Tab-separated table of C-alpha atoms in Angstrom:
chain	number	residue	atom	x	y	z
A	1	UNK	CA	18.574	-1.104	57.336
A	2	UNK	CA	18.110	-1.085	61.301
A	3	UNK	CA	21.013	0.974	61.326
A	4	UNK	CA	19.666	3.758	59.355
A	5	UNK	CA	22.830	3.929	56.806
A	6	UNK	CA	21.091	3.797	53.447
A	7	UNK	CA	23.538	5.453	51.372
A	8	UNK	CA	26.212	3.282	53.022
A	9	UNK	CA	24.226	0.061	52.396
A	10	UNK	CA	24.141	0.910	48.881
A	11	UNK	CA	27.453	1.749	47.920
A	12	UNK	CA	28.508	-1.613	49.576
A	13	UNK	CA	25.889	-3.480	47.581
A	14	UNK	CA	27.378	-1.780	44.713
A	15	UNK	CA	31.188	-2.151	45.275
A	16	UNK	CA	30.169	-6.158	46.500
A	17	UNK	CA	28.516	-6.107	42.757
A	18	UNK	CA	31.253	-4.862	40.588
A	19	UNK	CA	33.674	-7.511	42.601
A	20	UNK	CA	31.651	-9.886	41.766
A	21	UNK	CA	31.375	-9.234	38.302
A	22	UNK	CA	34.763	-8.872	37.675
A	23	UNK	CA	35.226	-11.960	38.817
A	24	UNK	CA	33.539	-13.491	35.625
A	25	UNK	CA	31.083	-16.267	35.091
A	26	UNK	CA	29.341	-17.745	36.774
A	27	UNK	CA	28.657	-15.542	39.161
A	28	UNK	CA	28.963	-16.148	42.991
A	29	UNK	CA	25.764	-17.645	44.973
A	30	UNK	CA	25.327	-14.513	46.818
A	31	UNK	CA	25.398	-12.036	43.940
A	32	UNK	CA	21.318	-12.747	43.814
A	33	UNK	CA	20.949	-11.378	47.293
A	34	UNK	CA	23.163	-8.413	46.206
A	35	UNK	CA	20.057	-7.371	43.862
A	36	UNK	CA	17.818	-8.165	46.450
A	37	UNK	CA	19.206	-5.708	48.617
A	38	UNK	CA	19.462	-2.960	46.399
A	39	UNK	CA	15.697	-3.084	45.375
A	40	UNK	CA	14.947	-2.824	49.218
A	41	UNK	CA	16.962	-0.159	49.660
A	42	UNK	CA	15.404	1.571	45.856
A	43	UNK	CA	11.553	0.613	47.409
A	44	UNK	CA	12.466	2.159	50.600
A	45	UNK	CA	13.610	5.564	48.269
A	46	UNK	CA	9.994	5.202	46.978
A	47	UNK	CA	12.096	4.728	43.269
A	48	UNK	CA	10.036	1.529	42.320
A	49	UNK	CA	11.051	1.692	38.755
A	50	UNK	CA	14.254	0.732	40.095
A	51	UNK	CA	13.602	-1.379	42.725
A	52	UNK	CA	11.538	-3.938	40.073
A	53	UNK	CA	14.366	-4.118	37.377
A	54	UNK	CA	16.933	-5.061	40.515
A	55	UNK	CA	13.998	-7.948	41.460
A	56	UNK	CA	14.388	-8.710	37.994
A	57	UNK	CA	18.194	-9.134	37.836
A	58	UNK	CA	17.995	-11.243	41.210
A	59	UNK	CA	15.407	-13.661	39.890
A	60	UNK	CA	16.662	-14.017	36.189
A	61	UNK	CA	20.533	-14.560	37.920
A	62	UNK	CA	18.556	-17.264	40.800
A	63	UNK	CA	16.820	-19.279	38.128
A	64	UNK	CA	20.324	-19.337	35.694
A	65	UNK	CA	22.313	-20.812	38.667
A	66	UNK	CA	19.452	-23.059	39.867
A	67	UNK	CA	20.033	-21.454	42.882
A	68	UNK	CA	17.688	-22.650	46.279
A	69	UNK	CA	16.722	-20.787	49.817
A	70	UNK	CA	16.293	-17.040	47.406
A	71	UNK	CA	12.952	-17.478	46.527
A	72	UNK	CA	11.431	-16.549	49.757
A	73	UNK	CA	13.932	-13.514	50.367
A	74	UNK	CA	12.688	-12.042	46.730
A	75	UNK	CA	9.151	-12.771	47.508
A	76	UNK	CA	9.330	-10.465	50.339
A	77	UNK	CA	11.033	-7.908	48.821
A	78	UNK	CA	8.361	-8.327	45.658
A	79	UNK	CA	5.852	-8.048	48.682
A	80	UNK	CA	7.192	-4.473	49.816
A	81	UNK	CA	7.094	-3.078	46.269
A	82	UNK	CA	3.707	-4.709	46.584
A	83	UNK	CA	2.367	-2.850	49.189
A	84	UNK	CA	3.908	0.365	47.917
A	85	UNK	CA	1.936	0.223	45.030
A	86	UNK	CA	-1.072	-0.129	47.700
A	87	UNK	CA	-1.556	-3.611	46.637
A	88	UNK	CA	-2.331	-5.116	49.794
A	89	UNK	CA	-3.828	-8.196	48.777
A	90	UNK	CA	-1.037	-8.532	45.998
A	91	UNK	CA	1.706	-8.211	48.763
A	92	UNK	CA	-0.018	-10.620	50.890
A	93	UNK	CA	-0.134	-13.054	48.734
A	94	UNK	CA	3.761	-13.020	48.024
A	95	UNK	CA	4.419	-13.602	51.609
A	96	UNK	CA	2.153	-16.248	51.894
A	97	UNK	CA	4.408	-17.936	48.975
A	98	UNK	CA	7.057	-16.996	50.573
A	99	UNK	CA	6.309	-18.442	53.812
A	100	UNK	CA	5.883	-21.631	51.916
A	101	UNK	CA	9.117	-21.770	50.447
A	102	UNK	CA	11.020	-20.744	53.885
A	103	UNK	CA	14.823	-22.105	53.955
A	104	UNK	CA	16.291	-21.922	57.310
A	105	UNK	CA	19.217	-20.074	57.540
A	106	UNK	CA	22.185	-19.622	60.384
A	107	UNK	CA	21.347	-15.962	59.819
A	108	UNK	CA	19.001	-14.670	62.407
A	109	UNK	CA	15.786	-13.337	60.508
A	110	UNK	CA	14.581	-9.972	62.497
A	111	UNK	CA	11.815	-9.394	60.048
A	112	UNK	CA	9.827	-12.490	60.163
A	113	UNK	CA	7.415	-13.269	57.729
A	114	UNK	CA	4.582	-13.855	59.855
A	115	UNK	CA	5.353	-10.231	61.628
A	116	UNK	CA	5.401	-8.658	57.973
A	117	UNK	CA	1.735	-10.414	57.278
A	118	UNK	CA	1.143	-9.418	60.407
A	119	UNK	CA	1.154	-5.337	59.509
A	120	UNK	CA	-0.665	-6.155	56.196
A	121	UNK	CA	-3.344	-7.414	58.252
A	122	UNK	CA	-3.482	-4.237	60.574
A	123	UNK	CA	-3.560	-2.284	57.596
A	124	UNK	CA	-6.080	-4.152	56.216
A	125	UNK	CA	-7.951	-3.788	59.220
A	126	UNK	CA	-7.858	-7.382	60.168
A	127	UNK	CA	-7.311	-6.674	63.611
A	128	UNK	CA	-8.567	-9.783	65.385
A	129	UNK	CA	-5.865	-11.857	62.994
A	130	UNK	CA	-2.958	-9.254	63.815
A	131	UNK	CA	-3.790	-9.503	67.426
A	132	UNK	CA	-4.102	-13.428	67.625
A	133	UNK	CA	-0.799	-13.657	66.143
A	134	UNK	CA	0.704	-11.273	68.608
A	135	UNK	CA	-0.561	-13.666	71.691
A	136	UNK	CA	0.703	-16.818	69.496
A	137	UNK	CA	3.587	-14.991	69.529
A	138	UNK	CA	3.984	-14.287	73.102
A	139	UNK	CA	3.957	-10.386	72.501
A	140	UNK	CA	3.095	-8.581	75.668
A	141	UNK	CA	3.375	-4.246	76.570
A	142	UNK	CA	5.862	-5.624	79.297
A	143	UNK	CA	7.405	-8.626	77.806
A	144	UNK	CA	11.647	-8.558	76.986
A	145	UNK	CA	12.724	-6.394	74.440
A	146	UNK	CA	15.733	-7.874	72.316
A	147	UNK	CA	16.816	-6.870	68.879
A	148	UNK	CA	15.847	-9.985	67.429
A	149	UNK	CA	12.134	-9.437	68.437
A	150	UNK	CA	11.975	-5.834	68.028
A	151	UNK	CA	10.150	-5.887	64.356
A	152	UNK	CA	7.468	-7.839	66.081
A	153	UNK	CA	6.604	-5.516	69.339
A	154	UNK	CA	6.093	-2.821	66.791
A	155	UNK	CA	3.785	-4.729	64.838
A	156	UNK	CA	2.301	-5.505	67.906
A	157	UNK	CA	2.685	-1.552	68.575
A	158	UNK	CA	0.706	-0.705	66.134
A	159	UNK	CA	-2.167	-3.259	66.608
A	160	UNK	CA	-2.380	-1.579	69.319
A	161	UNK	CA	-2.957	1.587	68.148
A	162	UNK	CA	-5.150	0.754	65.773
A	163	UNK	CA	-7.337	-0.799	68.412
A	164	UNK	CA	-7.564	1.874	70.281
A	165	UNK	CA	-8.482	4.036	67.355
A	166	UNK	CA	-11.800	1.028	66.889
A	167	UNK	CA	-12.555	0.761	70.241
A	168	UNK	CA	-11.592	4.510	72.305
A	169	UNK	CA	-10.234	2.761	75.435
A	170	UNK	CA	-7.927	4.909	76.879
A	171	UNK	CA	-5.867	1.770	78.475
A	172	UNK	CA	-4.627	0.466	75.046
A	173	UNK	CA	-3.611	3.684	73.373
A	174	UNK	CA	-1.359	4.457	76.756
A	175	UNK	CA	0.001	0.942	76.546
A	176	UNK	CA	1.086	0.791	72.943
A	177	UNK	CA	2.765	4.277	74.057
A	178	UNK	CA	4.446	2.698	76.673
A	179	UNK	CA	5.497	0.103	74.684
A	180	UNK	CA	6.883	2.667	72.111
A	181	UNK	CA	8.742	4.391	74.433
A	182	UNK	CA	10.755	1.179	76.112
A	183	UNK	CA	11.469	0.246	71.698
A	184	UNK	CA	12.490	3.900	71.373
A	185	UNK	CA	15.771	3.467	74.170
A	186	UNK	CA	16.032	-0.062	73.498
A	187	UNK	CA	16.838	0.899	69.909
A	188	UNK	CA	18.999	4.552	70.601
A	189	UNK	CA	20.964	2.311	72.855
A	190	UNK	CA	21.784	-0.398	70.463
A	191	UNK	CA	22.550	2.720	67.975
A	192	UNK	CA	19.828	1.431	65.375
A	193	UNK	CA	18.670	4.696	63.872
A	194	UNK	CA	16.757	2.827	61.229
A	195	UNK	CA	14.435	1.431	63.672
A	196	UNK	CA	14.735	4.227	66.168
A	197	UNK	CA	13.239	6.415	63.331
A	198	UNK	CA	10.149	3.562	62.266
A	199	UNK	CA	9.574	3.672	66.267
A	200	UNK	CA	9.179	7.441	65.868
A	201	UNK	CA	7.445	7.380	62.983
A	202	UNK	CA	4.925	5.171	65.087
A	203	UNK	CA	4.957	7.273	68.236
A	204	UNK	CA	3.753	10.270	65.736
A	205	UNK	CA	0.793	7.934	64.848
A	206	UNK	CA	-0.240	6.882	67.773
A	207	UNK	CA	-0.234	10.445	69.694
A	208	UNK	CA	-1.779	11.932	66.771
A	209	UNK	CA	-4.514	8.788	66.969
A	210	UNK	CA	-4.464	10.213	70.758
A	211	UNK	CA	-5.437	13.861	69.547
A	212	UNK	CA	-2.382	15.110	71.113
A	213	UNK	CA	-0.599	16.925	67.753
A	214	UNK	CA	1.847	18.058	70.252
A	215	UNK	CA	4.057	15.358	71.223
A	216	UNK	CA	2.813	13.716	67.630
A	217	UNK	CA	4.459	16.785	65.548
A	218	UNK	CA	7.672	16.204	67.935
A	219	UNK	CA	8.174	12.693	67.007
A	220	UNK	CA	7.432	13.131	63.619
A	221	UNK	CA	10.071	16.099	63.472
A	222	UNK	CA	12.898	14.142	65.351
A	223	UNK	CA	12.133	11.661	62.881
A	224	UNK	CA	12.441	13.705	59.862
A	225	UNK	CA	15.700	15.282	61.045
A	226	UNK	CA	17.321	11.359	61.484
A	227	UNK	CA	15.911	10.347	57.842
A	228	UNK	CA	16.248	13.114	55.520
A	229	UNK	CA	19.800	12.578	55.273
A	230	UNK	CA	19.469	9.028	53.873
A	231	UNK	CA	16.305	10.008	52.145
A	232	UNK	CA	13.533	7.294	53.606
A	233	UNK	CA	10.555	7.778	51.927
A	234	UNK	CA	8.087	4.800	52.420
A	235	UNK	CA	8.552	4.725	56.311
A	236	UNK	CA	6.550	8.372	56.133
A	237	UNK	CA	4.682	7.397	52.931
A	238	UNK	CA	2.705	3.902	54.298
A	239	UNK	CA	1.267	5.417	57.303
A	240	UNK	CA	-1.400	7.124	55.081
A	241	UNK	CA	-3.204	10.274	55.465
A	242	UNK	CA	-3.040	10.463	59.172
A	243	UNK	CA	0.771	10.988	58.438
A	244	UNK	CA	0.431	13.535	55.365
A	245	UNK	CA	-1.932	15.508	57.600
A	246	UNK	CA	1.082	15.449	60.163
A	247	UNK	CA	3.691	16.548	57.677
A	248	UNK	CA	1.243	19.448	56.698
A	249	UNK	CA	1.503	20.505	60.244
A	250	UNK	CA	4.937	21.036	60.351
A	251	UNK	CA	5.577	24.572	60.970
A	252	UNK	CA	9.194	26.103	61.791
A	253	UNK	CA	11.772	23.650	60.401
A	254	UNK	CA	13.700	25.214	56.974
A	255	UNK	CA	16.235	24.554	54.247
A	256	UNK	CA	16.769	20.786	53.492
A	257	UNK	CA	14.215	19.715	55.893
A	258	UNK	CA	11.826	22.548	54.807
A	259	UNK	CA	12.261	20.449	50.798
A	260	UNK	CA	12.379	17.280	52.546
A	261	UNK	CA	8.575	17.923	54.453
A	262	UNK	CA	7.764	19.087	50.270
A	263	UNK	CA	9.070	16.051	49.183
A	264	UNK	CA	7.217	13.908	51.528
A	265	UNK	CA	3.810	15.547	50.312
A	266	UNK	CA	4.682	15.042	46.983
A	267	UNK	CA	5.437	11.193	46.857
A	268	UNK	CA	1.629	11.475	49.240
A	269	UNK	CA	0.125	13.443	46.338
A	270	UNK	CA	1.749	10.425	44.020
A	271	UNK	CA	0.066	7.948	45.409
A	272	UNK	CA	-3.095	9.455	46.334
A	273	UNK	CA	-3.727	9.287	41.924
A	274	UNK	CA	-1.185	12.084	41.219
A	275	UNK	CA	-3.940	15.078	42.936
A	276	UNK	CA	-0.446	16.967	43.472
A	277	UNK	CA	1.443	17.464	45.771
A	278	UNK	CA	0.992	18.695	49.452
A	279	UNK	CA	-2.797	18.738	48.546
A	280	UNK	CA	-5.529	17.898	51.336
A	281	UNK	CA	-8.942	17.383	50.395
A	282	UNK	CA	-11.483	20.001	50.811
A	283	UNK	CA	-7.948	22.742	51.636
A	284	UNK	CA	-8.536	24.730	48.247
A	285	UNK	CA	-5.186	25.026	47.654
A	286	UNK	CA	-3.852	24.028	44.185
A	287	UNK	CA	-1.145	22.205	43.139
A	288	UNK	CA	2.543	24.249	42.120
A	289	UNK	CA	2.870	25.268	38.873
A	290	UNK	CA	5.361	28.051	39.930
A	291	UNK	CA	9.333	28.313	39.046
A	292	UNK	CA	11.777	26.144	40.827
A	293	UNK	CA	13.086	28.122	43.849
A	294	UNK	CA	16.432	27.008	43.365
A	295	UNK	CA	17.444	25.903	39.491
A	296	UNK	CA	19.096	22.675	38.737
A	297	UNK	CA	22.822	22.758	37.921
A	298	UNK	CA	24.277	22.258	34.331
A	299	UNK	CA	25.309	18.321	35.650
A	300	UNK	CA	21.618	17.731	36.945
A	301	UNK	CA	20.287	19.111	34.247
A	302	UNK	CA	22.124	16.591	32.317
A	303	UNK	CA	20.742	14.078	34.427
A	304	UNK	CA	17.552	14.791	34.226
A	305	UNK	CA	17.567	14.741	30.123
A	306	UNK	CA	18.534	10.905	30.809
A	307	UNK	CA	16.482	10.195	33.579
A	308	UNK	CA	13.633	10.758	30.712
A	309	UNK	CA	15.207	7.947	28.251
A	310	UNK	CA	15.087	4.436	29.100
A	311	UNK	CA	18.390	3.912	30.616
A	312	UNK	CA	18.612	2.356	34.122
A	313	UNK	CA	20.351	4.286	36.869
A	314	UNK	CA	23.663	1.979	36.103
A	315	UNK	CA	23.694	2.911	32.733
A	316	UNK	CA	23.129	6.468	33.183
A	317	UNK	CA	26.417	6.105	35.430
A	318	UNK	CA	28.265	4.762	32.455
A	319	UNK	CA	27.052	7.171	29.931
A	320	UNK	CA	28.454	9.950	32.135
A	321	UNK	CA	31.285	8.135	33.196
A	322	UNK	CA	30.978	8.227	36.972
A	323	UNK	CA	29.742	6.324	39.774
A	324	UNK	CA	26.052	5.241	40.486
A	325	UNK	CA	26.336	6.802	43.583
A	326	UNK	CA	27.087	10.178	41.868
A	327	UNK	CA	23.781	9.456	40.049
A	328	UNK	CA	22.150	8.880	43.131
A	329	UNK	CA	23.162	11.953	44.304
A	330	UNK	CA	22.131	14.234	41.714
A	331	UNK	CA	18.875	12.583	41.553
A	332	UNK	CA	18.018	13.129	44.897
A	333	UNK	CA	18.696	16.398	44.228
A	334	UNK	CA	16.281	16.947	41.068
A	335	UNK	CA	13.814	15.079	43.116
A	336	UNK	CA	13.948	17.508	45.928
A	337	UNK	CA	14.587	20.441	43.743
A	338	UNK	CA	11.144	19.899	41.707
A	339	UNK	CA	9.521	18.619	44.551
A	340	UNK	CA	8.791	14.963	43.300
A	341	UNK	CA	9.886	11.699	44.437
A	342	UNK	CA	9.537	9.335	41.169
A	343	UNK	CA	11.414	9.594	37.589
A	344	UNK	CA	8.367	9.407	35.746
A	345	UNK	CA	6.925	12.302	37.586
A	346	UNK	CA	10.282	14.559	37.907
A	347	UNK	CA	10.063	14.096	33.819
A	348	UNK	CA	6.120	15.419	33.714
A	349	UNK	CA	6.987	18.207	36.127
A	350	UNK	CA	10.798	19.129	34.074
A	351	UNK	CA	7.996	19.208	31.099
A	352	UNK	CA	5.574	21.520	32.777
A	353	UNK	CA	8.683	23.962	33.412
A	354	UNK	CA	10.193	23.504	30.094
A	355	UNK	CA	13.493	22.036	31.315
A	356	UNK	CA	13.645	19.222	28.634
């Protein structure tokens, strides 16, 4: 994931998958983290549908080998489809479990658990608990930046930010942009283009936060152009409607990252109770009800027909006999096409247009 290769990462979870079941039972210990990953990767693609019935498959497979030390690692990814469902206390509670069933592992753990309560508490607005954990934790605007701490100075980042945004003193808002800046070529250095674009994402928040849309709608665009390829969704999505007032903003950039911005909006408009997409409050604008710009193609048309049954995305690959990844692909594509970001609502929406 720090890395940025989403599409990569799950055609190796995949391929690691059909190994493993052709080996035969039982299955091998680290099939369970397999499933894990993928529903990550799925709640990261805002496809939550998905991402639960992989959470399924990894607990059901954990509890038939009376496996140990997975618990914790599904709890937090239960957590993240947690707090995309705007569950906050819900995911909180998870990684509080989680926390409690902790198994040490030679595997160095870059997203701790405490850093990942951590930004539930900022977002909850439980500052003074984000911030004591940051001095626990030693976190400092000039402290040593390493890889394996990274996940927590943007936590502490963003504490920052929203501190500033409570209290107006200029000091901490030019701080946590310092701060953002030293992640930012930490992370291009070390080639991590997953976390250079979260550190983006965040220097978009806090110089919007600043009232200066200029350098904000900068970030945010260099950050769209690194994550529209692998299609992140939830980095853009959980910043709220500071960020969809960003995206609206956008002016200039067009074809795929012209649908991607559209996108974006939508999978706002989904989670703000389905008002539509690109919709602000108070804008008197109305959602689309117009013809798709660019028609879906005989195959995605024939994925879309099955994306409205209830076969999973693995057994949509079988019943057209190719690979998940193909699906993947042509989904994406519907999604962008009709300007959703969620089966259930590309089916309403292929409804509305009288595709099914």
């Amino acid at each position: 994931m720090a890395l940025g290769r989403l599409h990569e990462s799950a055609s190796v979870y995949q391929q690691a998958l059909q190994f493993a079941v052709s080996q035969g039972e039982p299955l091998p210990a680290g099939t369970v983290d397999l499933y894990r990953g993928l529903s990550e990767l799925y709640c990261e693609w805002d496809d939550l549908d998905t991402a639960a019935h992989y959470l399924t498959t990894a607990r059901e497979l954990g509890k038939q080998a009376a496996l140990t030390g997975w618990q914790h690692r599904l709890g937090v990814a239960e957590a993240c489809r947690k707090e995309a469902q705007e569950d906050l206390e819900g995911a909180l509670a998870l990684l509080d479990e989680a926390e409690h069933l902790y198994v040490e592992s030679p595997l160095p753990n870059v997203r701790p658990i405490a850093a990942l309560k951590a930004r539930i508490w900022v977002m909850q607005g439980r500052l003074t608990e984000a911030l004591a954990w940051a001095r626990e934790r030693d976190l400092t605007v000039d402290g040593d930046l390493s890889y394996l701490r990274e996940f927590e100075f943007m936590i502490f980042a963003r504490s920052l930010i929203v501190q500033y945004q409570n209290t107006g003193t200029a000091e901490t808002i030019s701080e946590a942009l310092s701060l953002l800046q030293r992640l930012l070529q930490a992370a291009e250095a070390g080639g991590r283009m997953g976390s250079v674009i979260e550190i983006l994402v965040l220097q978009a928040y806090g110089h919007a936060a600043r009232g200066n849309t200029t350098e904000a709608l900068k970030s945010l665009e260099r950050a769209l152009t690194l994550a529209e390829p692998e299609g992140y969704i939830r980095v853009f999505v959980g910043e709220g409607s500071l960020m969809a007032e960003l995206l609206e903003r956008i002016s200039g950039p067009g074809g795929r990252l012209k649908a991607y911005v559209h996108q974006l909006l939508a999978a706002f408009g989904r989670h703000k109770d389905a008002r539509g997409p690109a919709i602000r409050p108070g804008s008197g604008q109305t959602p689309r009800t117009e013809p798709l710009v660019e028609p879906l193609s005989a195959r995605e048309l024939e994925v879309l027909k099955l994306l409205g049954t209830e076969l999973s995305g693995p057994e949509i690959a079988r019943e057209l006999v190719v690979s998940l990844s193909t699906v993947r692909t042509h989904t994406q594509a519907i999604y962008t096409k009709l300007g959703v970001n969620n089966r259930r609502t590309a089916i309403r929406r292929a409804e509305e247009l009288n595709l099914l």
